[in-house]
PDB file of C-alpha atoms in Angstrom:
ATOM      1  CA  GLY A1119     -31.482 -31.057   8.374  1.00 87.00           C
ATOM      2  CA  ILE A1120     -34.063 -33.602   9.433  1.00 92.00           C
ATOM      3  CA  ASP A1121     -36.535 -33.380  12.274  1.00 94.00           C
ATOM      4  CA  PHE A1122     -38.227 -35.910  14.592  1.00 94.00           C
ATOM      5  CA  ASP A1123     -41.704 -34.989  15.856  1.00 94.00           C
ATOM      6  CA  GLY A1124     -42.023 -37.843  18.332  1.00 94.00           C
ATOM      7  CA  THR A1125     -43.617 -40.192  15.789  1.00 96.00           C
ATOM      8  CA  ASN A1126     -42.112 -39.453  12.390  1.00 97.00           C
ATOM      9  CA  VAL A1127     -38.769 -38.351  11.010  1.00 97.00           C
ATOM     10  CA  TRP A1128     -39.144 -35.599   8.385  1.00 97.00           C
ATOM     11  CA  VAL A1129     -36.477 -35.801   5.714  1.00 97.00           C
ATOM     12  CA  PRO A1130     -35.882 -33.304   2.890  1.00 97.00           C
ATOM     13  CA  VAL A1131     -33.899 -34.751  -0.019  1.00 97.00           C
ATOM     14  CA  ALA A1132     -32.652 -31.909  -2.201  1.00 94.00           C
ATOM     15  CA  GLN A1133     -30.407 -31.563  -5.230  1.00 92.00           C
ATOM     16  CA  TYR A1134     -26.990 -30.223  -4.197  1.00 90.00           C
ATOM     17  CA  ARG A1135     -27.336 -26.820  -5.841  1.00 91.00           C
ATOM     18  CA  PRO A1136     -29.444 -23.664  -5.282  1.00 91.00           C
ATOM     19  CA  ASN A1137     -32.720 -23.068  -7.084  1.00 91.00           C
ATOM     20  CA  SER A1138     -33.267 -26.742  -7.720  1.00 95.00           C
ATOM     21  CA  SER A1139     -35.869 -29.038  -6.145  1.00 96.00           C
ATOM     22  CA  ALA A1140     -36.524 -31.261  -3.165  1.00 97.00           C
ATOM     23  CA  ILE A1141     -38.703 -34.142  -2.053  1.00 98.00           C
ATOM     24  CA  ILE A1142     -40.044 -34.228   1.487  1.00 98.00           C
ATOM     25  CA  TYR A1143     -40.304 -37.729   3.026  1.00 98.00           C
ATOM     26  CA  ARG A1144     -41.969 -38.920   6.222  1.00 98.00           C
ATOM     27  CA  VAL A1145     -40.382 -41.917   7.937  1.00 98.00           C
ATOM     28  CA  ASP A1146     -42.346 -43.745  10.607  1.00 98.00           C
ATOM     29  CA  ALA A1147     -39.845 -44.043  13.494  1.00 98.00           C
ATOM     30  CA  THR A1148     -41.394 -47.347  14.710  1.00 98.00           C
ATOM     31  CA  THR A1149     -41.757 -49.262  11.449  1.00 98.00           C
ATOM     32  CA  LEU A1150     -39.217 -47.289   9.347  1.00 98.00           C
ATOM     33  CA  ASP A1151     -41.871 -47.162   6.628  1.00 98.00           C
ATOM     34  CA  VAL A1152     -41.000 -44.334   4.178  1.00 98.00           C
ATOM     35  CA  GLN A1153     -43.729 -42.174   2.599  1.00 98.00           C
ATOM     36  CA  LYS A1154     -43.137 -39.505  -0.011  1.00 98.00           C
ATOM     37  CA  GLN A1155     -45.149 -36.515   1.286  1.00 97.00           C
ATOM     38  CA  PHE A1156     -44.619 -33.892  -1.449  1.00 98.00           C
ATOM     39  CA  GLU A1157     -42.186 -32.172  -3.827  1.00 97.00           C
ATOM     40  CA  VAL A1158     -41.072 -28.550  -3.824  1.00 97.00           C
ATOM     41  CA  LYS A1159     -39.508 -26.481  -6.604  1.00 94.00           C
ATOM     42  CA  ASP A1160     -36.458 -25.205  -4.721  1.00 94.00           C
ATOM     43  CA  HIS A1161     -33.543 -26.596  -2.722  1.00 95.00           C
ATOM     44  CA  PHE A1162     -35.046 -27.062   0.738  1.00 95.00           C
ATOM     45  CA  GLY A1163     -32.310 -28.820   2.672  1.00 93.00           C
ATOM     46  CA  GLY A1164     -33.675 -28.274   6.176  1.00 94.00           C
ATOM     47  CA  ILE A1165     -37.076 -28.900   7.756  1.00 96.00           C
ATOM     48  CA  VAL A1166     -38.748 -28.758  11.170  1.00 97.00           C
ATOM     49  CA  MET A1167     -42.217 -29.691  12.348  1.00 97.00           C
ATOM     50  CA  ASP A1168     -43.869 -26.822  14.258  1.00 97.00           C
ATOM     51  CA  LYS A1169     -45.687 -28.827  16.909  1.00 96.00           C
ATOM     52  CA  GLN A1170     -48.015 -25.912  17.791  1.00 96.00           C
ATOM     53  CA  THR A1171     -49.344 -25.544  14.226  1.00 97.00           C
ATOM     54  CA  GLY A1172     -48.725 -29.044  12.844  1.00 97.00           C
ATOM     55  CA  HIS A1173     -47.029 -27.436   9.856  1.00 98.00           C
ATOM     56  CA  LEU A1174     -43.604 -28.003   8.335  1.00 98.00           C
ATOM     57  CA  VAL A1175     -41.112 -25.179   7.941  1.00 98.00           C
ATOM     58  CA  GLY A1176     -38.171 -25.494   5.591  1.00 97.00           C
ATOM     59  CA  ASN A1177     -35.123 -23.431   4.623  1.00 96.00           C
ATOM     60  CA  THR A1178     -33.583 -23.066   1.177  1.00 95.00           C
ATOM     61  CA  TRP A1179     -29.960 -23.188   0.000  1.00 91.00           C
ATOM     62  CA  GLY A1180     -28.052 -20.597   1.992  1.00 88.00           C
ATOM     63  CA  SER A1181     -31.143 -20.113   4.138  1.00 90.00           C
ATOM     64  CA  ARG A1182     -32.123 -17.050   2.166  1.00 92.00           C
ATOM     65  CA  ARG A1183     -35.796 -18.073   2.204  1.00 95.00           C
ATOM     66  CA  PHE A1184     -38.172 -20.060   4.386  1.00 96.00           C
ATOM     67  CA  ALA A1185     -41.469 -21.723   3.539  1.00 98.00           C
ATOM     68  CA  GLU A1186     -44.316 -23.208   5.562  1.00 98.00           C
ATOM     69  CA  TRP A1187     -46.425 -26.116   4.329  1.00 98.00           C
ATOM     70  CA  ASP A1188     -49.283 -28.269   5.596  1.00 98.00           C
ATOM     71  CA  LEU A1189     -48.558 -32.007   5.733  1.00 96.00           C
ATOM     72  CA  GLN A1190     -49.892 -32.534   2.200  1.00 95.00           C
ATOM     73  CA  GLY A1191     -47.379 -29.967   0.799  1.00 97.00           C
ATOM     74  CA  LYS A1192     -49.688 -26.999   0.292  1.00 98.00           C
ATOM     75  CA  GLU A1193     -47.494 -23.937   0.608  1.00 98.00           C
ATOM     76  CA  LEU A1194     -49.036 -21.708   3.248  1.00 98.00           C
ATOM     77  CA  SER A1195     -46.432 -18.918   3.317  1.00 97.00           C
ATOM     78  CA  THR A1196     -42.859 -17.948   2.394  1.00 97.00           C
ATOM     79  CA  TRP A1197     -40.573 -15.284   3.773  1.00 96.00           C
ATOM     80  CA  ASP A1198     -37.062 -14.030   3.311  1.00 95.00           C
ATOM     81  CA  ASN A1199     -34.492 -14.646   6.005  1.00 92.00           C
ATOM     82  CA  PRO A1200     -34.271 -11.334   7.875  1.00 86.00           C
ATOM     83  CA  ASP A1201     -30.647 -12.058   8.811  1.00 88.00           C
ATOM     84  CA  PHE A1202     -27.398 -12.500   6.860  1.00 86.00           C
ATOM     85  CA  PHE A1203     -25.171 -13.661   9.753  1.00 89.00           C
ATOM     86  CA  ILE A1204     -24.750 -17.327   8.690  1.00 92.00           C
ATOM     87  CA  ASP A1205     -26.166 -19.823   6.221  1.00 93.00           C
ATOM     88  CA  TYR A1206     -28.138 -22.298   8.349  1.00 94.00           C
ATOM     89  CA  GLN A1207     -27.012 -25.897   7.799  1.00 92.00           C
ATOM     90  CA  ASP A1208     -29.371 -27.618  10.252  1.00 94.00           C
ATOM     91  CA  CYS A1209     -32.351 -26.564  12.375  1.00 95.00           C
ATOM     92  CA  GLN A1210     -34.345 -28.166  15.171  1.00 95.00           C
ATOM     93  CA  TYR A1211     -37.716 -27.372  16.658  1.00 96.00           C
ATOM     94  CA  VAL A1212     -37.790 -25.698  20.050  1.00 95.00           C
ATOM     95  CA  PRO A1213     -41.128 -25.662  21.957  1.00 92.00           C
ATOM     96  CA  ASN A1214     -43.515 -22.776  21.515  1.00 93.00           C
ATOM     97  CA  SER A1215     -42.950 -22.273  17.782  1.00 95.00           C
ATOM     98  CA  LYS A1216     -39.253 -21.579  17.709  1.00 97.00           C
ATOM     99  CA  MET A1217     -36.442 -23.035  15.637  1.00 96.00           C
ATOM    100  CA  LEU A1218     -32.738 -23.288  16.637  1.00 96.00           C
ATOM    101  CA  CYS A1219     -30.370 -23.310  13.662  1.00 96.00           C
ATOM    102  CA  ASP A1220     -26.639 -23.708  13.318  1.00 96.00           C
ATOM    103  CA  GLY A1221     -24.547 -22.732  10.346  1.00 95.00           C
ATOM    104  CA  ILE A1222     -21.517 -21.226   8.713  1.00 95.00           C
ATOM    105  CA  THR A1223     -20.369 -18.395   6.475  1.00 93.00           C
ATOM    106  CA  ASN A1224     -17.045 -18.244   4.668  1.00 91.00           C
ATOM    107  CA  LEU A1225     -15.351 -14.868   4.956  1.00 90.00           C
ATOM    108  CA  PRO A1226     -12.302 -13.705   3.009  1.00 88.00           C
ATOM    109  CA  GLN A1227      -9.059 -13.346   4.909  1.00 88.00           C
ATOM    110  CA  THR A1228      -6.919 -10.254   5.243  1.00 88.00           C
ATOM    111  CA  PRO A1229      -4.465  -9.654   2.400  1.00 89.00           C
ATOM    112  CA  ALA A1230      -1.565 -10.862   4.594  1.00 89.00           C
ATOM    113  CA  ALA A1231      -3.413 -14.105   5.277  1.00 86.00           C
ATOM    114  CA  GLY A1232      -4.212 -14.881   1.628  1.00 86.00           C
ATOM    115  CA  GLY A1233      -6.955 -12.413   0.809  1.00 83.00           C
ATOM    116  CA  ASN A1234      -9.884 -13.729  -1.243  1.00 82.00           C
ATOM    117  CA  ALA A1235      -7.951 -16.933  -2.013  1.00 85.00           C
ATOM    118  CA  ALA A1236      -8.193 -17.938   1.671  1.00 87.00           C
ATOM    119  CA  THR A1237     -11.340 -18.139   3.746  1.00 88.00           C
ATOM    120  CA  TYR A1238     -12.238 -18.010   7.388  1.00 89.00           C
ATOM    121  CA  GLU A1239     -15.210 -20.105   8.564  1.00 92.00           C
ATOM    122  CA  LEU A1240     -17.454 -18.145  10.884  1.00 94.00           C
ATOM    123  CA  GLY A1241     -19.839 -20.439  12.738  1.00 96.00           C
ATOM    124  CA  GLY A1242     -22.860 -19.630  14.791  1.00 96.00           C
ATOM    125  CA  MET A1243     -26.358 -20.400  15.991  1.00 96.00           C
ATOM    126  CA  ALA A1244     -29.636 -18.495  15.768  1.00 96.00           C
ATOM    127  CA  MET A1245     -33.022 -18.844  17.512  1.00 96.00           C
ATOM    128  CA  ILE A1246     -35.883 -17.971  15.174  1.00 96.00           C
ATOM    129  CA  ASP A1247     -39.418 -17.274  16.282  1.00 97.00           C
ATOM    130  CA  LEU A1248     -41.723 -19.068  13.823  1.00 97.00           C
ATOM    131  CA  LYS A1249     -44.654 -16.785  14.644  1.00 96.00           C
ATOM    132  CA  SER A1250     -42.958 -13.402  14.160  1.00 96.00           C
ATOM    133  CA  ARG A1251     -40.349 -14.870  11.774  1.00 95.00           C
ATOM    134  CA  ASN A1252     -37.663 -12.837  13.473  1.00 95.00           C
ATOM    135  CA  VAL A1253     -34.282 -13.892  14.778  1.00 95.00           C
ATOM    136  CA  VAL A1254     -34.646 -13.717  18.586  1.00 95.00           C
ATOM    137  CA  ARG A1255     -31.013 -14.422  19.493  1.00 95.00           C
ATOM    138  CA  GLU A1256     -27.846 -15.314  17.598  1.00 95.00           C
ATOM    139  CA  VAL A1257     -24.339 -16.099  18.745  1.00 95.00           C
ATOM    140  CA  PRO A1258     -21.049 -16.894  17.054  1.00 96.00           C
ATOM    141  CA  PHE A1259     -19.602 -20.324  17.826  1.00 95.00           C
ATOM    142  CA  GLN A1260     -15.901 -20.771  17.134  1.00 93.00           C
ATOM    143  CA  GLN A1261     -14.866 -24.287  17.952  1.00 95.00           C
ATOM    144  CA  TRP A1262     -13.005 -26.417  15.417  1.00 93.00           C
ATOM    145  CA  SER A1263     -12.976 -30.000  14.140  1.00 92.00           C
ATOM    146  CA  THR A1264      -9.940 -32.187  13.489  1.00 89.00           C
ATOM    147  CA  ALA A1265     -10.062 -31.144   9.813  1.00 90.00           C
ATOM    148  CA  GLY A1266     -10.070 -27.456  10.781  1.00 90.00           C
ATOM    149  CA  HIS A1267     -13.735 -26.720  10.083  1.00 92.00           C
ATOM    150  CA  VAL A1268     -16.008 -24.738  12.349  1.00 95.00           C
ATOM    151  CA  ALA A1269     -18.133 -27.096  14.482  1.00 95.00           C
ATOM    152  CA  THR A1270     -21.449 -25.694  13.217  1.00 96.00           C
ATOM    153  CA  ARG A1271     -20.683 -26.540   9.583  1.00 92.00           C
ATOM    154  CA  ASN A1272     -22.988 -29.566   9.358  1.00 91.00           C
ATOM    155  CA  PRO A1273     -25.606 -31.407  11.508  1.00 92.00           C
ATOM    156  CA  PHE A1274     -26.110 -30.589  15.179  1.00 94.00           C
ATOM    157  CA  LYS A1275     -28.415 -31.488  18.043  1.00 96.00           C
ATOM    158  CA  MET A1276     -28.874 -29.324  21.115  1.00 96.00           C
ATOM    159  CA  THR A1277     -30.498 -30.668  24.282  1.00 95.00           C
ATOM    160  CA  ALA A1278     -31.312 -28.934  27.565  1.00 93.00           C
ATOM    161  CA  ASP A1279     -31.584 -30.497  30.990  1.00 94.00           C
ATOM    162  CA  GLY A1280     -32.506 -27.660  33.375  1.00 92.00           C
ATOM    163  CA  ASP A1281     -29.757 -25.074  32.892  1.00 94.00           C
ATOM    164  CA  HIS A1282     -27.330 -27.596  31.355  1.00 96.00           C
ATOM    165  CA  LEU A1283     -26.959 -27.501  27.549  1.00 95.00           C
ATOM    166  CA  THR A1284     -25.378 -30.246  25.454  1.00 97.00           C
ATOM    167  CA  MET A1285     -24.624 -29.836  21.761  1.00 97.00           C
ATOM    168  CA  LYS A1286     -23.490 -32.671  19.517  1.00 97.00           C
ATOM    169  CA  VAL A1287     -22.088 -31.848  16.069  1.00 96.00           C
ATOM    170  CA  ALA A1288     -20.636 -33.723  13.079  1.00 93.00           C
ATOM    171  CA  PRO A1289     -18.790 -30.977  11.162  1.00 92.00           C
ATOM    172  CA  ASP A1290     -16.539 -33.018   8.906  1.00 88.00           C
ATOM    173  CA  ASN A1291     -17.363 -35.102   5.863  1.00 84.00           C
ATOM    174  CA  GLY A1292     -16.190 -38.738   5.924  1.00 83.00           C
ATOM    175  CA  ASP A1293     -13.049 -38.104   3.868  1.00 82.00           C
ATOM    176  CA  GLU A1294     -11.794 -35.203   5.987  1.00 79.00           C
ATOM    177  CA  GLY A1295      -9.629 -35.196   9.116  1.00 75.00           C
ATOM    178  CA  ASN A1296     -10.528 -38.244  11.193  1.00 81.00           C
ATOM    179  CA  GLY A1297     -13.687 -38.882   9.174  1.00 82.00           C
ATOM    180  CA  THR A1298     -17.076 -37.971  10.545  1.00 88.00           C
ATOM    181  CA  GLU A1299     -16.455 -37.420  14.234  1.00 90.00           C
ATOM    182  CA  ILE A1300     -19.252 -36.503  16.621  1.00 94.00           C
ATOM    183  CA  LEU A1301     -18.046 -33.708  18.867  1.00 95.00           C
ATOM    184  CA  THR A1302     -19.771 -32.801  22.125  1.00 97.00           C
ATOM    185  CA  TYR A1303     -19.874 -29.366  23.752  1.00 97.00           C
ATOM    186  CA  GLU A1304     -21.516 -28.625  27.114  1.00 97.00           C
ATOM    187  CA  ALA A1305     -22.373 -25.441  28.957  1.00 94.00           C
ATOM    188  CA  THR A1306     -24.328 -24.253  31.939  1.00 95.00           C
ATOM    189  CA  ALA A1307     -26.672 -21.414  31.163  1.00 87.00           C
ATOM    190  CA  SER A1308     -27.042 -18.540  33.585  1.00 83.00           C
ATOM    191  CA  THR A1309     -29.816 -16.009  33.795  1.00 76.00           C
ATOM    192  CA  THR A1310     -28.933 -12.357  33.337  1.00 72.00           C
ATOM    193  CA  LYS A1311     -30.964  -9.602  34.900  1.00 67.00           C
TER     194      LYS A1311
END
C-alpha cells in the first residue's frame, strides 16, 4: 500500500516473499520526481505517513510486524501485530495518529466443501491506533468481486463526508474475472449510545 501525505506519495517496493527486503521511495506529486528514501531488510509492502509525528509506519508480509522510521530511514521502533484476524493488504492514514487497514485471510473449508484443499477468503478492516499500537476496531467485510475474491483482498481507499462513507477497492488482478475492476461501496454511519 502507498500513502499520499498531501505533497508526496510514499511507495514501498518489496520483493514478493516474506523476510526479504524493500526500498521506500518518495514521489513528488506535483513534479512526479522520484527519490529513493531508504532500504529496509524485510518485506514492507505497506506504508503510511503519520502526519502528527512526521514518521513513516510500515507493515511486513502478512502484517505480522510493524516498524516506524524517520524520513531518512532510521528505525525508531518495531512491534508485533497484536491481532491475527486478517493479513493487512493496504493501509491509509486516519487523522490523529490512526491507520485504517483492509485485508484477507484464507481459511480452510469444511470437509464436505473440500477441506484443506479448498479455502474461504475472510475479508475485513481494522483501525489501529499508532500511539498505543492497539487495534481499536475491526470488522469483517464479505463482499465479492467478479472473480470471486473478497473485496478487501488488494488496494482500497476509504473516504468520509460527514456520516457518509465511501470505499473503493480493486480486489482482482488484471488476469482474473473482468480484469482489475474498481468496486465502490457506500454506507451511512450511525452513532450508537
